[in-house]
Coordinates of C-alpha atoms in Angstrom, one line a residue:
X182 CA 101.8 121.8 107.9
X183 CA 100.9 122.6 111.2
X184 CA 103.2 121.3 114.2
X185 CA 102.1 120.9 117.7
X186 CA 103.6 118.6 120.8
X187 CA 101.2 116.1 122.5
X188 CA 101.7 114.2 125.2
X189 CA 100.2 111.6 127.6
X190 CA 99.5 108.2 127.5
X191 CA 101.8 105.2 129.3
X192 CA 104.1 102.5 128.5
X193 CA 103.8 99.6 127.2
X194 CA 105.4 96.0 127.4
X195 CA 106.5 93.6 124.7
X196 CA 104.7 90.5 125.0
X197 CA 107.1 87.8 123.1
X198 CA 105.5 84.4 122.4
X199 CA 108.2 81.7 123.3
X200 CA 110.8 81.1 120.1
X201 CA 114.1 79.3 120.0
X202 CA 116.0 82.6 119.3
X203 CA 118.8 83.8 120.7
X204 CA 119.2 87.3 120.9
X205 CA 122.5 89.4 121.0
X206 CA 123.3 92.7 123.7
X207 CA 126.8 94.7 124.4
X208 CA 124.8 97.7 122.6
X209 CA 127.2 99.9 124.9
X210 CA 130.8 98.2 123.0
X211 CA 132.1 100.6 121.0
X212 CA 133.2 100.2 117.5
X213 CA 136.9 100.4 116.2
X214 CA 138.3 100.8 113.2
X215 CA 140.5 98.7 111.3
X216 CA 142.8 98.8 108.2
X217 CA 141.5 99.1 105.3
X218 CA 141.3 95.7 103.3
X219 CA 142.5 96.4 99.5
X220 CA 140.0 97.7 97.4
X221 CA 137.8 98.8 100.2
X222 CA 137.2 102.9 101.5
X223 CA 139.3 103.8 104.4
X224 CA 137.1 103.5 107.4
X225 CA 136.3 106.2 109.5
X226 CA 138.2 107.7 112.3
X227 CA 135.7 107.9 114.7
X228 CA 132.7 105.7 113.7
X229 CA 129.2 107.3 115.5
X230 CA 126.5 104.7 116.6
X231 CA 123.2 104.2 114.5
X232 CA 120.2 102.8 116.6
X233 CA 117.3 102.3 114.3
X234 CA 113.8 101.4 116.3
X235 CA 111.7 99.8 114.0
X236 CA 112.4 96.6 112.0
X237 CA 109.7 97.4 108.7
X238 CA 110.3 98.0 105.0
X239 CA 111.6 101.4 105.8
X240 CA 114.2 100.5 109.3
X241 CA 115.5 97.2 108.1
X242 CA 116.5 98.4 104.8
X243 CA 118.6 101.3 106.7
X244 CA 120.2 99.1 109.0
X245 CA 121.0 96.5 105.7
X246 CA 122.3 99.1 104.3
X247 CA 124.3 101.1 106.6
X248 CA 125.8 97.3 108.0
X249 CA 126.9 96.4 104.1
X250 CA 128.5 100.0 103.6
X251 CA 130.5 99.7 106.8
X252 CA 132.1 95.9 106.1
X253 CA 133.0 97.6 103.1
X254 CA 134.7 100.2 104.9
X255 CA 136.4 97.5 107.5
X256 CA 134.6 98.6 110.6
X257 CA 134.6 95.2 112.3
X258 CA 132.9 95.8 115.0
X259 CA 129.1 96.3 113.8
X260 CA 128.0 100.0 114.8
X261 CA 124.0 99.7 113.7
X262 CA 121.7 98.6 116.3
X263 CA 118.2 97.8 114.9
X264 CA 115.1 97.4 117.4
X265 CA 111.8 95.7 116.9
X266 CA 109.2 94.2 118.9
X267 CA 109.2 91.2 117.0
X268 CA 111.9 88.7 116.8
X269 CA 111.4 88.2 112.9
X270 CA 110.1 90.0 109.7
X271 CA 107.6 89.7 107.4
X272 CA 106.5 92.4 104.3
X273 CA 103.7 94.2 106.0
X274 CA 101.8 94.4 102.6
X275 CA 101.8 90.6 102.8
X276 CA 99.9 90.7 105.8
X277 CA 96.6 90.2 103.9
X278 CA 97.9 86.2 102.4
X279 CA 98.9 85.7 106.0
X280 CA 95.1 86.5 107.2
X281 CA 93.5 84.0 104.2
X282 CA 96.0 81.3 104.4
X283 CA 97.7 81.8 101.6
X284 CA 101.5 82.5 102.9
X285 CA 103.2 81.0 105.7
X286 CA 104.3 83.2 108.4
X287 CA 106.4 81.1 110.1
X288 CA 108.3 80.0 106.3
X289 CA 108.1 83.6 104.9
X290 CA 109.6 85.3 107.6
X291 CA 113.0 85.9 108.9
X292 CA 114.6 86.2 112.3
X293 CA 116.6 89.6 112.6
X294 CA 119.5 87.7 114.1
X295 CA 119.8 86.4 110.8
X296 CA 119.7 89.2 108.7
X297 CA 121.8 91.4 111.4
X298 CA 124.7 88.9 110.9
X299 CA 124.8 88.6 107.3
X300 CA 124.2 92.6 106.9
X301 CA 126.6 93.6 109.7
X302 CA 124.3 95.1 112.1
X303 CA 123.3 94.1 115.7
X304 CA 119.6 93.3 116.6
X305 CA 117.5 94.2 120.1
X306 CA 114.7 92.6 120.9
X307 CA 112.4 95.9 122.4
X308 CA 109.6 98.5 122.5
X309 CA 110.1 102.2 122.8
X310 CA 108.4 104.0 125.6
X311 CA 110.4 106.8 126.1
X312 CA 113.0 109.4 124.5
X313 CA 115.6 111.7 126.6
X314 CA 117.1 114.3 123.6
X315 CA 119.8 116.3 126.4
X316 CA 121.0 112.2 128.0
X317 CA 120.6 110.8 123.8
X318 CA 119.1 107.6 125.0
X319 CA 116.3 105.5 124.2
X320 CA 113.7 103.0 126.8
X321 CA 112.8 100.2 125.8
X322 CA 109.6 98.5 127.5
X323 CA 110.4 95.4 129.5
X324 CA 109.8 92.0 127.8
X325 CA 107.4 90.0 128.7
X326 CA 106.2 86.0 127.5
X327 CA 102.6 85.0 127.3
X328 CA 102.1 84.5 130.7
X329 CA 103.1 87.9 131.9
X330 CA 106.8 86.6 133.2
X331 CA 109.4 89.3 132.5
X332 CA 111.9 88.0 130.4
X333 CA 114.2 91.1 129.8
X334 CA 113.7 94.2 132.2
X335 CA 113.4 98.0 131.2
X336 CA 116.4 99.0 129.1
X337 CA 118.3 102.5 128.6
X338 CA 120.8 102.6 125.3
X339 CA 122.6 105.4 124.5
X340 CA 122.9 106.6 120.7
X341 CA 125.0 109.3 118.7
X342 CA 122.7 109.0 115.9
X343 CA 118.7 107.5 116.4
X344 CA 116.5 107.3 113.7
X345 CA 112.8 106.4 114.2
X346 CA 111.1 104.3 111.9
X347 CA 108.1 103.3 113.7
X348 CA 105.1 102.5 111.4
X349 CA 101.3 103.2 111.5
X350 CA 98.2 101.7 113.1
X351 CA 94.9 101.5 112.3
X352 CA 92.8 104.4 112.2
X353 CA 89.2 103.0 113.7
X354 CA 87.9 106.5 113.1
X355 CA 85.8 106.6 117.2
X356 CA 83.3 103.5 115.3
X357 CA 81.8 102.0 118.1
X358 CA 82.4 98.6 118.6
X359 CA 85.6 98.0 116.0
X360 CA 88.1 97.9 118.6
X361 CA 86.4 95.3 120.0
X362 CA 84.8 93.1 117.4
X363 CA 86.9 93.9 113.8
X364 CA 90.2 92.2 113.1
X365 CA 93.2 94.4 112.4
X366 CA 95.8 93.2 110.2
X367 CA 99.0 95.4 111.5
X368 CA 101.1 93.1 112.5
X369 CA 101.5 88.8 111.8
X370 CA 100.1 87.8 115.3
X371 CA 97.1 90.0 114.3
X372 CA 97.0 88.2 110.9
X373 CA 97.4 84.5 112.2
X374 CA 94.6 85.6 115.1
X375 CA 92.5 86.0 111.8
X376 CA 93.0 83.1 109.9
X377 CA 93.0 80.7 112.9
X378 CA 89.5 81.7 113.6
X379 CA 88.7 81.8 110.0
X380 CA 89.9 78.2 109.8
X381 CA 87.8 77.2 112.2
X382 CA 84.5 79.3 110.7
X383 CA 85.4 77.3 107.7
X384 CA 85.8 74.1 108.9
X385 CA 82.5 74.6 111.3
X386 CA 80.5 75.7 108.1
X387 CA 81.8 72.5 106.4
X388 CA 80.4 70.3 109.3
X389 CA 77.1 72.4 109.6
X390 CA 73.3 71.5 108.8
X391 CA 73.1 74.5 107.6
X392 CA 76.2 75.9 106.4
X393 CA 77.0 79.5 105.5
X394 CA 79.8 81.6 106.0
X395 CA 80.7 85.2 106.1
X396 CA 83.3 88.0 106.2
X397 CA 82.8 92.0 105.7
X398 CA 86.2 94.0 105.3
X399 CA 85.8 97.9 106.2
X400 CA 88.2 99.6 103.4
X401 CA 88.1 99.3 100.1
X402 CA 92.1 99.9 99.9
X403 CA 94.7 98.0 98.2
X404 CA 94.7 95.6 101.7
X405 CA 90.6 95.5 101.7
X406 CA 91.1 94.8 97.9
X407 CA 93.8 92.0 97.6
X408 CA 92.1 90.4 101.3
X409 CA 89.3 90.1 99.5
X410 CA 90.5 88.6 96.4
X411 CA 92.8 85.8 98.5
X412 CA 89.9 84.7 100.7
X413 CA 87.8 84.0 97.7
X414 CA 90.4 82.0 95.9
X415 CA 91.1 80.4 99.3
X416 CA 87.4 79.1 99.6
X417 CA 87.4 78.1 96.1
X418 CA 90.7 76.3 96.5
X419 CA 88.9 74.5 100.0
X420 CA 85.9 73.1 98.1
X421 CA 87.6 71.5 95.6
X422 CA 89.1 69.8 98.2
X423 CA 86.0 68.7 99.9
X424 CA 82.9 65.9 99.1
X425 CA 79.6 67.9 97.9
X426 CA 77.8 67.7 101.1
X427 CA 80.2 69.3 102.6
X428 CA 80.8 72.3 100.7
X429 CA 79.1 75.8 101.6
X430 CA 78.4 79.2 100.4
X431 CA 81.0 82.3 101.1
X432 CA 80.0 85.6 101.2
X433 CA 82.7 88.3 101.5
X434 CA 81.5 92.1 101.6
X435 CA 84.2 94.4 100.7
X436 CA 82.4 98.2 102.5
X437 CA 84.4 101.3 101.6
X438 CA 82.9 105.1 103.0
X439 CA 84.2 106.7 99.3
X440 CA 82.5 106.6 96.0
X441 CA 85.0 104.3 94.5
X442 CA 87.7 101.6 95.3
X443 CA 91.3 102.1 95.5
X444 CA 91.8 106.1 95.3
X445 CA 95.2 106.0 94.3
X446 CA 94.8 104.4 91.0
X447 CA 93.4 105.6 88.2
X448 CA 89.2 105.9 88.2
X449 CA 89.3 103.4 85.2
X450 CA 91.5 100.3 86.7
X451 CA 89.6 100.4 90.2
X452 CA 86.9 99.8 87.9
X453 CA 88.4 96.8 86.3
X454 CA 89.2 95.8 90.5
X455 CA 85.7 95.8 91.5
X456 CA 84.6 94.2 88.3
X457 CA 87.5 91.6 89.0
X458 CA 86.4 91.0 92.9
X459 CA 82.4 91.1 91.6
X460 CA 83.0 88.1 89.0
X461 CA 84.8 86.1 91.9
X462 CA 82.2 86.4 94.0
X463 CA 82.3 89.4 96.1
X464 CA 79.8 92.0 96.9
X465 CA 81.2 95.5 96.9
X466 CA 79.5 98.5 98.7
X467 CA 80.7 102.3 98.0
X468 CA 79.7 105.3 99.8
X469 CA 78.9 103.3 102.5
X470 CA 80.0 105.0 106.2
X471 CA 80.0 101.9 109.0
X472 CA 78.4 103.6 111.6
X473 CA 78.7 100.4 114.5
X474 CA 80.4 97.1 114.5
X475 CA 78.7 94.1 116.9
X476 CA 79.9 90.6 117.3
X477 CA 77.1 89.7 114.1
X478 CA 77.7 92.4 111.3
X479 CA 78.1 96.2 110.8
X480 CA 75.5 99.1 110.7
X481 CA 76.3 101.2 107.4
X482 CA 75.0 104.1 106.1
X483 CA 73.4 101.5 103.4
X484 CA 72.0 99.5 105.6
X485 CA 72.6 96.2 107.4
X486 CA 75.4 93.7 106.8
X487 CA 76.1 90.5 108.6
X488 CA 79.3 88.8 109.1
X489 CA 80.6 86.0 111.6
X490 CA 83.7 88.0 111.2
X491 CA 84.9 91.5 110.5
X492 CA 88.1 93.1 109.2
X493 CA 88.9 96.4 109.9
X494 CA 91.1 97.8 106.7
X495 CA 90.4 101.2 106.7
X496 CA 92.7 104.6 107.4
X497 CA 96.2 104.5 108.7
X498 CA 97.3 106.5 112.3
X499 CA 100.2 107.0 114.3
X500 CA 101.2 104.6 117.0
X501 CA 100.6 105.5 120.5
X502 CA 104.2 106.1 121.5
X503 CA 104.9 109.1 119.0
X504 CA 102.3 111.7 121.4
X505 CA 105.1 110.3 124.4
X506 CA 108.3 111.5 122.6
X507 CA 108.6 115.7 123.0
X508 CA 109.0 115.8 119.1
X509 CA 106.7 118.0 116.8
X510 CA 103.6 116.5 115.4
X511 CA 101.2 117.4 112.7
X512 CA 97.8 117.3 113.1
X513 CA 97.4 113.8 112.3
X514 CA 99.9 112.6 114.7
X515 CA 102.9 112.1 112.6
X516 CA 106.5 113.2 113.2
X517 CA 107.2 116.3 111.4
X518 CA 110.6 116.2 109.5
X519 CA 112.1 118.6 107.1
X520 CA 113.3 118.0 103.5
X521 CA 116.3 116.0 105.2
X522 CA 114.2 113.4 107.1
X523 CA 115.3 115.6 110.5
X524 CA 113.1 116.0 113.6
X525 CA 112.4 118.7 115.8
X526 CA 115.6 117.2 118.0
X527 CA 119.0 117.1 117.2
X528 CA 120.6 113.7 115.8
X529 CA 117.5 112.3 115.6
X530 CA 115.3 111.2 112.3
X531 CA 112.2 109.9 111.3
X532 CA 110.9 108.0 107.9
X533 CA 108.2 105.7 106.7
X534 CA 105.0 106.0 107.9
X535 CA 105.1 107.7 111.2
X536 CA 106.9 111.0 109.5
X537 CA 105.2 113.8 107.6
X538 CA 107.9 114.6 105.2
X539 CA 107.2 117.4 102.9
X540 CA 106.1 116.0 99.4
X541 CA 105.0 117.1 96.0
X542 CA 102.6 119.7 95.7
X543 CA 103.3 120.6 98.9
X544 CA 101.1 117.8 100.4
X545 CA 103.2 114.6 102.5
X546 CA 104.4 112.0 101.3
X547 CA 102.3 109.1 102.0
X548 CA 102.5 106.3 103.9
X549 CA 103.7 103.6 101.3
X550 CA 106.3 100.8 101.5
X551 CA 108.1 102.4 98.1
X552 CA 108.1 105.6 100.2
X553 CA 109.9 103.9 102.9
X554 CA 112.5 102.4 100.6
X555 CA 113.6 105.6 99.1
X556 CA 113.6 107.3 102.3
X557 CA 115.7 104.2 103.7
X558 CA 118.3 104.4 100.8
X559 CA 118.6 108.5 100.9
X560 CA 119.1 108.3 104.5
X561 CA 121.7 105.8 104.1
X562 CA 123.7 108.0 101.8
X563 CA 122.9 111.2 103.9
X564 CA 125.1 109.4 106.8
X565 CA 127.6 107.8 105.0
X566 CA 128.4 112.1 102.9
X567 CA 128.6 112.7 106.9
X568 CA 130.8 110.5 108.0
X569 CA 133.3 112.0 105.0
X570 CA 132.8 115.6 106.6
X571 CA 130.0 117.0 104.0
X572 CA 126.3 117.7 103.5
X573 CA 123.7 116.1 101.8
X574 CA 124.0 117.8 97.8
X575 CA 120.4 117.1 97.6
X576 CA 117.2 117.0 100.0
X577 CA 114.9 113.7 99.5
X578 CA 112.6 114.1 97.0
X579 CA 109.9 111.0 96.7
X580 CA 109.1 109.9 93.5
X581 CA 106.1 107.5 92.9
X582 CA 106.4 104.6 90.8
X583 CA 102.9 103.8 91.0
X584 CA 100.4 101.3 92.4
X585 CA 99.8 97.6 91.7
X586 CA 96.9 95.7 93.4
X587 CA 96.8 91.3 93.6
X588 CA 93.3 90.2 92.6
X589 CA 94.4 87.0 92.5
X590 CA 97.1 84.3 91.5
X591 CA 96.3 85.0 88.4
X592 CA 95.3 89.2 88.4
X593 CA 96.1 92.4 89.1
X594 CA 96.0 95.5 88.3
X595 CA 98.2 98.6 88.4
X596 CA 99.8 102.2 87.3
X597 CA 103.3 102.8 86.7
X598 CA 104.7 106.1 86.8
X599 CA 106.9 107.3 84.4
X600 CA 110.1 109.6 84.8
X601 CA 108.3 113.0 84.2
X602 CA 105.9 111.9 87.0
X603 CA 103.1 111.2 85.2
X604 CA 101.0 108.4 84.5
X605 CA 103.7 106.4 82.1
X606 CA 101.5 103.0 81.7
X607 CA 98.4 101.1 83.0
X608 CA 99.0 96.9 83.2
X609 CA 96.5 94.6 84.0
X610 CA 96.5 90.7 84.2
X611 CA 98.9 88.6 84.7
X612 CA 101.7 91.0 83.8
X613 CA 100.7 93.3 86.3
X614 CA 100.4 90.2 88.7
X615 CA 104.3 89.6 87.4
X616 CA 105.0 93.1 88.5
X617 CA 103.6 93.0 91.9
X618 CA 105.9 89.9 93.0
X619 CA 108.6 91.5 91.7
X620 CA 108.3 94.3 93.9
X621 CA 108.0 92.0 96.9
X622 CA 111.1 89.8 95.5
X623 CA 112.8 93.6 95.0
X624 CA 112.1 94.3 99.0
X625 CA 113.8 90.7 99.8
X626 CA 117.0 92.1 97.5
X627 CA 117.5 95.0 99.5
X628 CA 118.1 92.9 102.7
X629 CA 119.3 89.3 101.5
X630 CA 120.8 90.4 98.1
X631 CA 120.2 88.7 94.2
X632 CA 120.8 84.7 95.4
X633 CA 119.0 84.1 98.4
X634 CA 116.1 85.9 97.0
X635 CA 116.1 84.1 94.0
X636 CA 116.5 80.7 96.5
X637 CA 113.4 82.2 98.3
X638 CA 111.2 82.9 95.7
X639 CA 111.8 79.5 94.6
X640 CA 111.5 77.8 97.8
X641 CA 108.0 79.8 98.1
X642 CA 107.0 78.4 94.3
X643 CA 107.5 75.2 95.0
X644 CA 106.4 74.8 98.8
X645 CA 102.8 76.2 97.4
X646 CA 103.1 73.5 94.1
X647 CA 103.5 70.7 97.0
X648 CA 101.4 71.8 99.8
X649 CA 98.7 73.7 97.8
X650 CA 97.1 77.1 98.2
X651 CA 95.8 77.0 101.7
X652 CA 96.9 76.5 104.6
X653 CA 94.2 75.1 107.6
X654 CA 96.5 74.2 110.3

């Protein structure tokens, strides 16, 4: 792995739409000690400060974690600070049911504030635009609403211990014309941006002498996959609810530059994928490069295909801010950590996506919500066998559990890994479809614990029995 320093670029701001959320400051109190309550650890003398930046799979199940562990120890004073851009969160790899309709944002997600009190850590509303490793502080952008009026100012907050959990982007490989024309699903304003104009294509299309509508999606990923599948099963769903001279044809084109779908399962279930998206409808294209994206299709290196709208769903990158901070990068972007999760600066750490930590075979690990996780809950052990005065035993060491894929309400398919590493199992169906809620409902556990997941996931079961599968408004 080869480590160099970039630099450049400047900062941003954090455009916050307007919600009725109230956020919490005094990052600079201090936290105290109490007694011990019976049956709990001692708490430590001299409690050090956590600030987490980045609220994803990876940073909110740190700051969960490291908040629980501490009311256990009777800190009372919360000494985790978690910072996000956004004033909620959602499961990234639910992004896609977001874009077709299928999950509500606004019902599946959950305000920070709430999970910071009932995990005992405090929640910042910011985005990070600088580092100072000799000062051990942190910038924050100023906040700003949609009409440009600064709601909180440019911040400075010290740490004793930051770790950077930052996330990916979109890699748009220097196409020309995809920053401009294709949808990217990174984040849920991105997502809603999608489906409200995809409501509207549909309900246009409905109302249309002659109707027709189409979507291409670049990547043939799991996201490009599982989009795919949802917006297929969303039309469906739509023209059952519609009079025959209403109804229209769909045509979703799934374009991926390699010779198969889905790399990282098994040659023989990506089969069974594009089989599974080809009998619901949708055209699949392999070895197909997209050479330029325009307002009315893509170019590929198999030809023309039109779309009214594009998805962009292909290849992961850094975010911008990483090339700003002074810490070693590889030569993809990423932040280069060792076997510990430690950057090139003291007391500060990096997982999830935006790290290259050193993986099997030598190669990184990859950038994967279950690789987050584990980092998340080593991490959290790592500072809590500090606190006591003692290293690590053991390094992180990632172990893959597999891949599932949703095709469907009713589908999916997947490999579990088992304990010697190798390929265990292959499910398919609906147990596989069984096994990839659970690991969304497992994700849930890790920050609202066994009931009020359980509450969710019913709460979710039976708002979609009432309100049906799509949502147009």
């Amino acid at each position: 792995m080869t480590a160099k320093r970039l630099g450049g670029g400047a900062p941003t701001e954090t455009t916050l739409a307007p919600v009725s959320l109230t956020f919490a400051d005094g990052h600079n109190a201090r936290p105290v000690a109490s007694s011990p309550q019976p049956g709990r650890s001692p708490p430590m003398p001299n409690p050090r400060d956590i600030l987490i930046i980045g609220g994803g799979a990876g940073g909110l199940e740190l700051a969960a974690r490291l908040g629980r562990a501490d009311r256990r120890r009777g800190i009372r004073t919360p000494r985790v600070t978690l910072i996000d851009r956004s004033p909620f969160h959602l499961w990234k790899p639910s992004l896609h049911e977001v874009a077709a309709g299928s999950l509500d944002s606004h019902q599946e997600g959950l305000a920070y504030t709430l999970l910071a009190r009932r995990n005992r850590f405090r929640f910042i509303l910011g985005d990070l635009t600088g580092l100072d490793f000799q000062d051990r502080s942190v910038r924050l952008a100023p906040v700003v609403d949609e009409d440009g009026d600064e709601l909180l100012a440019e911040r400075t907050l010290p740490y004793d211990r930051l770790v950077l959990a930052l996330g990916s982007g979109v890699n748009l490989f220097g196409t020309p014309g995809a920053d401009r024309h294709a949808h990217q699903l990174e984040d849920v304003a991105e997502a809603e941006a999608f489906h409200r104009r995809l409501t509207l294509a549909f309900l246009a299309a409905a109302g249309s002498d002659k109707p027709r509508l189409s979507v291409a999606i670049v990547g043939g990923g799991a996201t490009g996959v599982e989009l795919a599948a949802e917006l297929m099963e969303g039309h469906h769903a739509l023209m059952h609810g519609l009079p025959p001279d209403q109804r229209f044809p769909f045509d979703v084109t799934v374009v991926e530059a390699l010779p198969r779908l889905l790399p990282p399962l098994p040659e023989a279930l990506a089969a069974k994928a594009r089989r599974a998206l080809e009998a619901l409808g949708v055209t699949v294209m392999t070895d197909a490069k997209v050479e330029r994206v325009d307002a009315s299709g893509l170019d590929t290196s198999q030809g023309r295909v039109e779309a009214e709208l594009i998805v962009w769903a292909a290849g992961v990158a850094p975010v911008a801010v990483q090339g700003d901070l002074g810490l070693d990068l590889d030569d993809k972007g990423r932040i280069v950590v060792d076997d510990r999760l430690r950057t090139s600066a003291p007391e500060v750490w990096a997982l999830g996506d935006c790290a290259a930590a050193p993986g099997p075979d030598g190669k990184p690990v990859p950038a994967r919500a279950q690789a987050a996780s584990q980092q998340a809950a080593w991490l959290a052990r790592a500072f809590h066998d500090a606190d006591d005065g003692h290293e690590p035993a053991r390094p992180f060491a990632y172990r893959d559990k597999g891949s599932l894929v949703s095709l469907g309400d009713d589908q999916a398919v997947g490999a579990l890994m088992g304990n010697l590493g190798g390929p265990s199992f292959r499910i398919e169906g609906l147990l596989a479809r069984w096994a990839y809620v659970t690991l969304h409902l497992d994700h849930h556990r890790a920050i609202l614990g066994v009931r009020r997941t359980a509450v969710l996931a019913l709460s979710r079961l039976l708002h979609r029995r009432v309100a049906g599968r799509l949502k147009l408004h």
